[in-house]
Amino acid sequence: MTVTLITGGSAGIGAATARQLLALGHHVAVTGRRADKLDRFGSEHPAALTLVSDSGVPAEVRAAVDSTVAKFGRLDNIVANAGYATHDGLDDGDPEAWRDMVLTNVLGPATLIRTALPHLTAARGRIVLVGSVAGVLHSPGNVYGATKWALTGLAGNTRMLVTDQGVGVTLVSPGGTETDFFEPIGGAPADRPGGYLTADQVAGAIVWALTQPEGVDISTITMRRIGSRW
């Protein structure tokens, strides 16, 4: 039975990915910082293992991997989905807030890969990193985008490290998506040209990458709504 650990899995893209994998019969563990959201997800999907864990804290990432393996006996895939934006820029932003964003968006995925790699190598499994179109296109003063550019580099560097070990690596870079990402600014702007992807659409791409035949490695998926530059 395939076992997948998803960070930031209590809502949005992570939760949609978990639901789709559960429907395929996979074992799934999801992490999140907010116990209330995890409890809600767990009550709706009791087969999932829910773990309160902050992806910006290495010890908590390691504990989540250990708990997943203890529960299911193995770990085949990881989806580094946890992340957020401060929605400010280099000219007006708060460096103290940037610190937590960088730890969550960059250190978190790196720690997850480092911790899970022995298990993934044994399973000849897969790594999915959830990036952003902001990590493949430049935008003025976008610090969040810089963290996603780091994730773009992390994906390529990870693939060079692990491909000879039989581990696949996919960077999924979605454009604007209807999730709680925009909660800090009062919701997604309604006048965005082209509109937004749904969490289920992005999750479908992640699941497709995870379920490729053995020996097939999907390196990069960049997706947007038709009509949108982002």
Coordinates of C-alpha atoms in Angstrom, one line a residue:
M1 CA 0.0 0.0 0.0
T2 CA 1.4 3.4 -1.0
V3 CA 2.0 5.9 1.9
T4 CA 2.1 9.6 1.3
L5 CA 2.9 12.4 3.7
I6 CA 1.5 15.9 2.8
T7 CA 2.6 19.0 4.7
G8 CA 0.0 21.8 5.0
G9 CA -2.6 19.1 4.3
S10 CA -5.5 20.3 6.4
A11 CA -7.0 22.7 3.8
G12 CA -6.5 24.0 0.3
I13 CA -4.3 22.1 -2.2
G14 CA -2.9 19.8 0.5
A15 CA -6.3 18.7 1.7
A16 CA -7.6 18.2 -1.9
T17 CA -4.5 16.1 -2.7
A18 CA -5.1 14.0 0.4
R19 CA -8.7 13.4 -0.5
Q20 CA -7.9 12.3 -4.0
L21 CA -5.2 9.9 -2.8
L22 CA -7.5 8.5 -0.1
A23 CA -10.1 7.8 -2.9
L24 CA -7.4 5.8 -4.7
G25 CA -6.8 3.7 -1.6
H26 CA -3.6 5.2 -0.5
H27 CA -2.5 5.7 3.1
V28 CA -2.2 9.4 3.8
A29 CA -0.7 11.5 6.6
V30 CA -1.3 15.2 6.7
T31 CA 0.4 17.9 8.8
G32 CA -0.7 21.4 9.7
R33 CA -0.1 24.1 12.3
R34 CA -3.7 24.6 13.3
A35 CA -5.2 21.8 15.4
D36 CA -8.8 22.9 14.7
K37 CA -8.4 22.6 10.9
L38 CA -6.7 19.2 11.3
D39 CA -9.4 18.0 13.6
R40 CA -12.0 19.0 11.0
F41 CA -10.2 17.2 8.2
G42 CA -9.7 14.2 10.4
S43 CA -13.3 14.0 11.3
E44 CA -14.2 14.0 7.6
H45 CA -11.5 11.6 6.7
P46 CA -10.8 9.2 9.6
A47 CA -8.5 7.0 7.6
A48 CA -6.0 9.8 7.4
L49 CA -3.3 10.3 10.0
T50 CA -3.4 14.0 11.1
L51 CA -0.3 15.5 12.8
V52 CA 0.0 19.0 14.3
S53 CA 3.4 20.1 12.9
D54 CA 5.1 23.4 12.0
S55 CA 7.0 22.9 8.8
G56 CA 9.4 25.7 9.7
V57 CA 10.6 23.8 12.8
P58 CA 13.0 21.0 11.8
A59 CA 12.3 18.9 14.9
E60 CA 8.6 18.9 14.2
V61 CA 9.2 17.9 10.6
R62 CA 11.3 15.0 11.7
A63 CA 8.7 14.0 14.2
A64 CA 6.0 14.0 11.5
V65 CA 8.1 11.7 9.3
D66 CA 8.8 9.4 12.2
S67 CA 5.1 9.2 13.2
T68 CA 4.0 8.4 9.6
V69 CA 6.5 5.6 9.4
A70 CA 5.5 4.3 12.8
K71 CA 1.8 4.3 11.8
F72 CA 2.1 2.8 8.4
G73 CA 5.4 1.0 8.4
R74 CA 6.8 2.8 5.4
L75 CA 6.9 6.1 3.4
D76 CA 6.6 6.1 -0.4
N77 CA 5.9 9.8 -1.2
I78 CA 6.2 13.2 0.2
V79 CA 4.3 16.4 -0.9
A80 CA 5.9 19.5 0.4
N81 CA 2.9 21.8 0.2
A82 CA 3.0 23.9 3.4
G83 CA 3.7 27.5 2.7
Y84 CA 2.3 31.0 3.0
A85 CA 2.9 34.6 1.9
T86 CA 3.3 37.8 3.9
H87 CA 1.7 39.7 1.0
D88 CA 4.2 42.5 1.1
G89 CA 7.4 43.5 -0.7
L90 CA 11.0 44.6 -0.3
D91 CA 10.0 48.2 -0.1
D92 CA 7.3 48.0 2.5
G93 CA 7.5 44.6 4.2
D94 CA 8.4 43.3 7.7
P95 CA 11.7 41.3 7.8
E96 CA 10.6 39.7 11.0
A97 CA 7.6 38.2 9.2
W98 CA 9.8 37.2 6.3
R99 CA 11.8 35.1 8.6
D100 CA 8.9 32.7 9.4
M101 CA 7.9 32.7 5.7
V102 CA 11.4 31.7 4.6
L103 CA 11.6 29.0 7.3
T104 CA 8.3 27.5 6.2
N105 CA 8.6 27.9 2.5
V106 CA 12.3 26.9 2.1
L107 CA 13.7 25.3 5.2
G108 CA 10.6 23.2 5.7
P109 CA 10.8 21.4 2.3
A110 CA 14.5 20.9 2.6
T111 CA 14.2 19.4 6.1
L112 CA 11.3 17.1 4.9
I113 CA 13.5 15.8 2.0
R114 CA 16.5 15.3 4.3
T115 CA 14.5 13.4 6.8
A116 CA 12.3 11.3 4.4
L117 CA 15.0 10.4 1.9
P118 CA 16.1 7.1 3.4
H119 CA 12.5 5.9 3.4
L120 CA 11.9 7.2 -0.1
T121 CA 15.1 5.5 -1.4
A122 CA 14.0 2.2 0.1
A123 CA 10.6 2.6 -1.6
R124 CA 11.9 4.1 -4.8
G125 CA 9.3 6.7 -4.2
R126 CA 8.5 10.3 -5.2
I127 CA 8.9 13.9 -4.0
V128 CA 6.5 16.6 -5.0
L129 CA 7.4 20.2 -4.2
V130 CA 4.5 22.7 -4.5
G131 CA 6.0 25.9 -5.9
S132 CA 4.3 28.8 -7.7
V133 CA 4.3 30.6 -10.9
A134 CA 5.9 33.3 -8.7
G135 CA 8.9 31.0 -8.6
V136 CA 9.3 31.0 -12.4
L137 CA 8.4 34.6 -13.2
H138 CA 9.9 37.7 -11.7
S139 CA 7.7 40.3 -10.1
P140 CA 8.5 43.6 -8.4
G141 CA 9.9 43.3 -4.9
N142 CA 8.1 40.0 -4.3
V143 CA 9.8 38.3 -1.3
Y144 CA 7.3 35.4 -1.3
G145 CA 8.3 34.9 -5.0
A146 CA 11.9 34.7 -3.9
T147 CA 11.1 31.8 -1.6
K148 CA 9.4 30.0 -4.5
W149 CA 12.4 30.7 -6.7
A150 CA 14.4 28.9 -4.0
L151 CA 12.0 26.0 -4.2
T152 CA 12.5 25.9 -7.9
G153 CA 16.2 25.5 -7.4
L154 CA 15.7 23.0 -4.6
A155 CA 13.6 20.8 -6.9
G156 CA 16.3 20.7 -9.6
N157 CA 19.1 20.2 -7.1
T158 CA 17.2 17.4 -5.3
R159 CA 16.6 15.6 -8.6
M160 CA 20.3 15.6 -9.4
L161 CA 20.9 14.1 -6.0
V162 CA 18.3 11.3 -5.9
T163 CA 17.5 10.3 -9.5
D164 CA 20.2 7.6 -9.4
Q165 CA 18.6 6.3 -6.3
G166 CA 15.3 5.7 -8.1
V167 CA 13.5 8.6 -6.5
G168 CA 11.3 10.9 -8.7
V169 CA 11.1 14.6 -8.1
T170 CA 8.3 16.9 -9.4
L171 CA 8.0 20.7 -9.0
V172 CA 4.3 21.7 -9.4
S173 CA 4.0 25.5 -9.9
P174 CA 0.4 26.7 -9.9
G175 CA -0.8 30.1 -10.7
G176 CA -3.5 31.8 -8.6
T177 CA -5.6 29.2 -6.8
E178 CA -8.8 29.5 -4.8
T179 CA -7.5 28.6 -1.3
D180 CA -7.1 30.3 2.1
F181 CA -3.8 31.7 0.7
F182 CA -5.5 35.1 0.3
E183 CA -7.1 35.2 3.8
P184 CA -4.6 37.7 5.2
I185 CA -5.6 40.2 2.6
G186 CA -9.4 39.6 2.9
G187 CA -9.7 37.1 0.1
A188 CA -8.7 36.7 -3.5
P189 CA -9.1 39.8 -5.7
A190 CA -12.3 39.4 -7.7
D191 CA -11.0 41.2 -10.8
R192 CA -8.1 38.9 -11.6
P193 CA -7.9 38.3 -15.4
G194 CA -8.5 34.7 -16.3
G195 CA -9.7 33.9 -12.8
Y196 CA -8.3 31.2 -10.5
L197 CA -7.5 27.5 -10.5
T198 CA -9.3 25.3 -8.0
A199 CA -7.5 23.3 -5.3
D200 CA -8.8 20.1 -6.9
Q201 CA -7.3 21.0 -10.2
V202 CA -3.9 21.5 -8.7
A203 CA -4.3 18.4 -6.6
G204 CA -5.1 16.4 -9.8
A205 CA -1.7 17.4 -11.2
I206 CA 0.1 16.4 -8.0
V207 CA -1.7 13.0 -8.0
W208 CA -0.9 12.5 -11.7
A209 CA 2.8 13.0 -11.0
L210 CA 2.7 10.7 -8.0
T211 CA 1.0 7.9 -9.9
Q212 CA 3.2 7.8 -13.0
P213 CA 4.6 4.3 -13.9
E214 CA 7.8 3.2 -12.4
G215 CA 10.8 4.7 -14.2
V216 CA 8.9 7.8 -15.4
D217 CA 9.8 11.1 -13.7
I218 CA 7.7 14.2 -14.3
S219 CA 10.2 17.0 -13.5
T220 CA 8.1 20.2 -13.9
I221 CA 4.4 21.1 -14.1
T222 CA 3.5 24.8 -14.5
M223 CA -0.2 25.5 -14.6
R224 CA -2.5 28.5 -14.8
R225 CA -6.0 29.4 -15.7
I226 CA -6.4 30.0 -19.4
G227 CA -6.4 33.8 -19.8
S228 CA -4.2 34.4 -16.8
R229 CA -0.5 35.5 -16.9
W230 CA -0.2 34.2 -13.3

